[in-house]
mmCIF file of C-alpha atoms in Angstrom:
data_model
loop_
_atom_site.group_PDB
_atom_site.id
_atom_site.type_symbol
_atom_site.label_atom_id
_atom_site.label_comp_id
_atom_site.label_asym_id
_atom_site.label_seq_id
_atom_site.Cartn_x
_atom_site.Cartn_y
_atom_site.Cartn_z
ATOM 1 C CA MET R 1 1.646 -4.564 11.986
ATOM 2 C CA SER R 2 0.061 -1.011 11.052
ATOM 3 C CA ASP R 3 -2.322 -0.777 13.992
ATOM 4 C CA VAL R 4 -0.232 -0.249 16.913
ATOM 5 C CA SER R 5 -3.002 1.162 19.367
ATOM 6 C CA SER R 6 -3.608 -2.500 20.826
ATOM 7 C CA THR R 7 0.011 -3.400 21.066
ATOM 8 C CA ALA R 8 1.656 -4.498 24.434
ATOM 9 C CA TRP R 9 4.717 -2.857 25.430
ATOM 10 C CA LYS R 10 7.950 -3.876 27.493
ATOM 11 C CA PRO R 11 10.880 -1.968 28.452
ATOM 12 C CA PHE R 12 14.724 -2.733 27.766
ATOM 13 C CA GLU R 13 16.636 -0.922 30.168
ATOM 14 C CA ILE R 14 20.226 0.033 29.029
ATOM 15 C CA ILE R 15 21.330 0.900 32.639
ATOM 16 C CA PRO R 16 24.822 1.989 32.004
ATOM 17 C CA TYR R 17 23.677 4.491 29.524
ATOM 18 C CA GLY R 18 20.545 5.819 31.392
ATOM 19 C CA VAL R 19 18.136 4.665 28.456
ATOM 20 C CA VAL R 20 15.065 2.894 28.274
ATOM 21 C CA LEU R 21 13.743 1.441 25.070
ATOM 22 C CA HIS R 22 9.957 0.397 24.918
ATOM 23 C CA VAL R 23 9.134 -2.161 22.172
ATOM 24 C CA PRO R 24 6.191 -4.454 21.614
ATOM 25 C CA THR R 25 6.345 -7.441 23.849
ATOM 26 C CA ASP R 26 7.226 -9.970 21.099
ATOM 27 C CA TRP R 27 10.443 -8.090 20.460
ATOM 28 C CA GLU R 28 13.876 -9.638 21.634
ATOM 29 C CA ALA R 29 17.065 -7.638 22.258
ATOM 30 C CA LEU R 30 20.319 -8.671 20.527
ATOM 31 C CA PRO R 31 23.774 -7.955 21.298
ATOM 32 C CA PRO R 32 25.435 -4.858 19.689
ATOM 33 C CA VAL R 33 27.582 -5.397 16.645
ATOM 34 C CA PRO R 34 31.237 -3.799 17.367
ATOM 35 C CA ALA R 35 31.617 -3.128 13.494
ATOM 36 C CA ASN R 36 28.654 -0.668 13.615
ATOM 37 C CA GLY R 37 30.550 1.766 15.959
ATOM 38 C CA PRO R 38 29.002 3.112 19.010
ATOM 39 C CA GLU R 39 25.979 0.674 19.115
ATOM 40 C CA ILE R 40 24.725 -0.144 22.409
ATOM 41 C CA LEU R 41 21.671 -2.274 21.527
ATOM 42 C CA ARG R 42 19.805 -3.852 18.833
ATOM 43 C CA ALA R 43 16.265 -5.259 18.795
ATOM 44 C CA THR R 44 14.138 -7.276 16.539
ATOM 45 C CA GLY R 45 10.585 -8.104 16.097
ATOM 46 C CA GLY R 46 11.106 -10.736 13.462
ATOM 47 C CA ALA R 47 11.925 -10.476 9.808
ATOM 48 C CA GLY R 48 12.068 -6.876 8.323
ATOM 49 C CA ARG R 49 11.405 -5.356 11.993
ATOM 50 C CA MET R 50 14.799 -4.087 13.620
ATOM 51 C CA LEU R 51 16.203 -1.418 15.354
ATOM 52 C CA ILE R 52 19.645 -0.032 16.518
ATOM 53 C CA VAL R 53 20.363 2.356 19.376
ATOM 54 C CA PHE R 54 23.713 4.220 19.281
ATOM 55 C CA LYS R 55 25.555 6.471 21.985
ATOM 56 C CA MET R 56 28.305 8.591 21.012
ATOM 57 C CA PRO R 57 30.259 11.879 22.214
ATOM 58 C CA ALA R 58 28.096 15.035 21.281
ATOM 59 C CA GLY R 59 31.104 17.200 21.426
ATOM 60 C CA GLY R 60 29.066 20.165 22.186
ATOM 61 C CA LEU R 61 26.771 19.805 19.216
ATOM 62 C CA THR R 62 23.018 20.091 19.084
ATOM 63 C CA ALA R 63 20.919 17.021 17.977
ATOM 64 C CA ALA R 64 20.605 18.996 14.706
ATOM 65 C CA GLN R 65 24.320 18.927 14.171
ATOM 66 C CA VAL R 66 24.788 15.361 15.278
ATOM 67 C CA ALA R 67 22.213 14.559 12.682
ATOM 68 C CA ASP R 68 24.329 16.721 9.826
ATOM 69 C CA LYS R 69 27.541 14.816 10.595
ATOM 70 C CA ALA R 70 25.555 11.514 10.521
ATOM 71 C CA GLN R 71 24.008 12.501 7.202
ATOM 72 C CA GLU R 72 27.491 13.346 5.834
ATOM 73 C CA LYS R 73 28.699 9.764 6.720
ATOM 74 C CA LEU R 74 25.548 8.139 5.314
ATOM 75 C CA ALA R 75 25.927 9.852 2.147
ATOM 76 C CA ALA R 76 29.585 8.816 1.797
ATOM 77 C CA HIS R 77 28.183 5.101 2.186
ATOM 78 C CA GLY R 78 25.544 5.471 -0.627
ATOM 79 C CA PHE R 79 22.415 6.463 1.279
ATOM 80 C CA ALA R 80 20.280 9.191 -0.125
ATOM 81 C CA ASP R 81 17.085 11.320 -0.409
ATOM 82 C CA PHE R 82 17.557 12.854 3.037
ATOM 83 C CA THR R 83 14.999 14.864 4.669
ATOM 84 C CA ARG R 84 15.434 16.220 8.141
ATOM 85 C CA THR R 85 12.267 17.057 10.545
ATOM 86 C CA GLU R 86 12.681 18.982 13.912
ATOM 87 C CA THR R 87 10.636 16.597 16.441
ATOM 88 C CA ARG R 88 10.312 15.764 20.093
ATOM 89 C CA PHE R 89 12.448 12.610 20.922
ATOM 90 C CA ALA R 90 13.437 11.255 24.174
ATOM 91 C CA GLY R 91 11.511 13.930 26.037
ATOM 92 C CA ARG R 92 13.469 16.869 24.331
ATOM 93 C CA SER R 93 14.232 18.587 21.170
ATOM 94 C CA GLY R 94 15.497 16.443 18.697
ATOM 95 C CA VAL R 95 15.712 15.535 15.060
ATOM 96 C CA ALA R 96 14.364 12.766 12.735
ATOM 97 C CA LEU R 97 16.415 11.960 9.719
ATOM 98 C CA ASP R 98 15.029 9.831 6.799
ATOM 99 C CA PHE R 99 16.799 8.433 4.001
ATOM 100 C CA VAL R 100 16.668 5.661 1.551
ATOM 101 C CA THR R 101 18.824 2.655 0.357
ATOM 102 C CA ARG R 102 18.444 1.984 -3.351
ATOM 103 C CA ASP R 103 19.110 -1.366 -5.346
ATOM 104 C CA GLY R 104 21.155 -2.031 -8.296
ATOM 105 C CA ASP R 105 18.400 -0.629 -10.569
ATOM 106 C CA GLY R 106 17.932 2.813 -8.531
ATOM 107 C CA LYS R 107 14.748 1.389 -6.813
ATOM 108 C CA VAL R 108 13.958 2.423 -3.194
ATOM 109 C CA ALA R 109 14.750 -0.808 -1.407
ATOM 110 C CA ARG R 110 14.450 0.460 2.107
ATOM 111 C CA ARG R 111 13.428 3.514 3.928
ATOM 112 C CA THR R 112 15.236 4.484 7.126
ATOM 113 C CA ARG R 113 14.645 6.903 10.077
ATOM 114 C CA GLU R 114 17.026 7.915 12.524
ATOM 115 C CA TYR R 115 15.895 10.087 15.571
ATOM 116 C CA PHE R 116 18.651 11.990 17.229
ATOM 117 C CA ALA R 117 18.813 13.630 20.931
ATOM 118 C CA VAL R 118 21.520 15.015 23.145
ATOM 119 C CA ARG R 119 21.747 14.786 26.980
ATOM 120 C CA GLY R 120 24.851 16.662 28.349
ATOM 121 C CA ASN R 121 27.823 15.580 26.222
ATOM 122 C CA ALA R 122 26.161 12.273 24.842
ATOM 123 C CA ALA R 123 24.139 11.931 21.610
ATOM 124 C CA PHE R 124 21.745 9.269 21.314
ATOM 125 C CA VAL R 125 20.379 7.682 17.913
ATOM 126 C CA LEU R 126 17.483 5.282 17.431
ATOM 127 C CA GLY R 127 17.620 4.116 13.858
ATOM 128 C CA MET R 128 14.622 1.833 12.338
ATOM 129 C CA GLY R 129 14.039 1.132 8.691
ATOM 130 C CA SER R 130 11.735 -0.949 6.743
ATOM 131 C CA ALA R 131 11.237 -2.224 3.112
ATOM 132 C CA SER R 132 7.515 -1.950 3.952
ATOM 133 C CA TRP R 133 7.670 1.572 5.125
ATOM 134 C CA ALA R 134 3.847 2.322 4.936
ATOM 135 C CA GLU R 135 3.373 -0.752 7.077
ATOM 136 C CA HIS R 136 6.053 -0.189 9.533
ATOM 137 C CA LEU R 137 6.047 3.698 10.000
ATOM 138 C CA PRO R 138 3.262 3.628 12.773
ATOM 139 C CA LEU R 139 5.393 1.244 14.646
ATOM 140 C CA ILE R 140 8.574 3.232 14.366
ATOM 141 C CA GLU R 141 6.978 6.305 15.464
ATOM 142 C CA GLN R 142 5.530 4.558 18.552
ATOM 143 C CA ILE R 143 8.959 3.060 19.517
ATOM 144 C CA ALA R 144 10.574 6.463 19.151
ATOM 145 C CA GLU R 145 7.768 8.257 21.173
ATOM 146 C CA ARG R 146 8.393 5.881 24.091
ATOM 147 C CA PHE R 147 12.170 6.086 24.177
ATOM 148 C CA GLU R 148 13.586 7.598 27.473
ATOM 149 C CA LEU R 149 16.458 9.268 28.399
ATOM 150 C CA ALA R 150 17.136 9.622 32.289
ATOM 151 C CA ASP R 151 18.611 12.572 33.548
#
């Protein structure tokens, strides 16, 4: 799905957290996986198309500082090739952190992007990845562009 210009969207309201996630209409919400930590929603659009939303205490940190802490944890779990970009996310200044997962031969198996924003004392993270990055990146960017945090 590289042409997202004609995609129809639907909202998933995560009412207790003041979050609205907009995804294509053929996507479905899945329950959080407690082993993933502060996950509040998963959604999927079929094989190879999944996203996760996290909420965690910001502890007075900026979105960039939260992304730095996440990068440290991700690197400790074997993720690599991090790049960080300042961006608008959830209607405010945010950060996009890109990284890869490598297979046993050292080849890139999956690329992932996590978007970070802070509202008050809460940090929100939207994570999406793909083995078909060029194909899925436009969709990933559109989902992130539509992500809402209510004040």
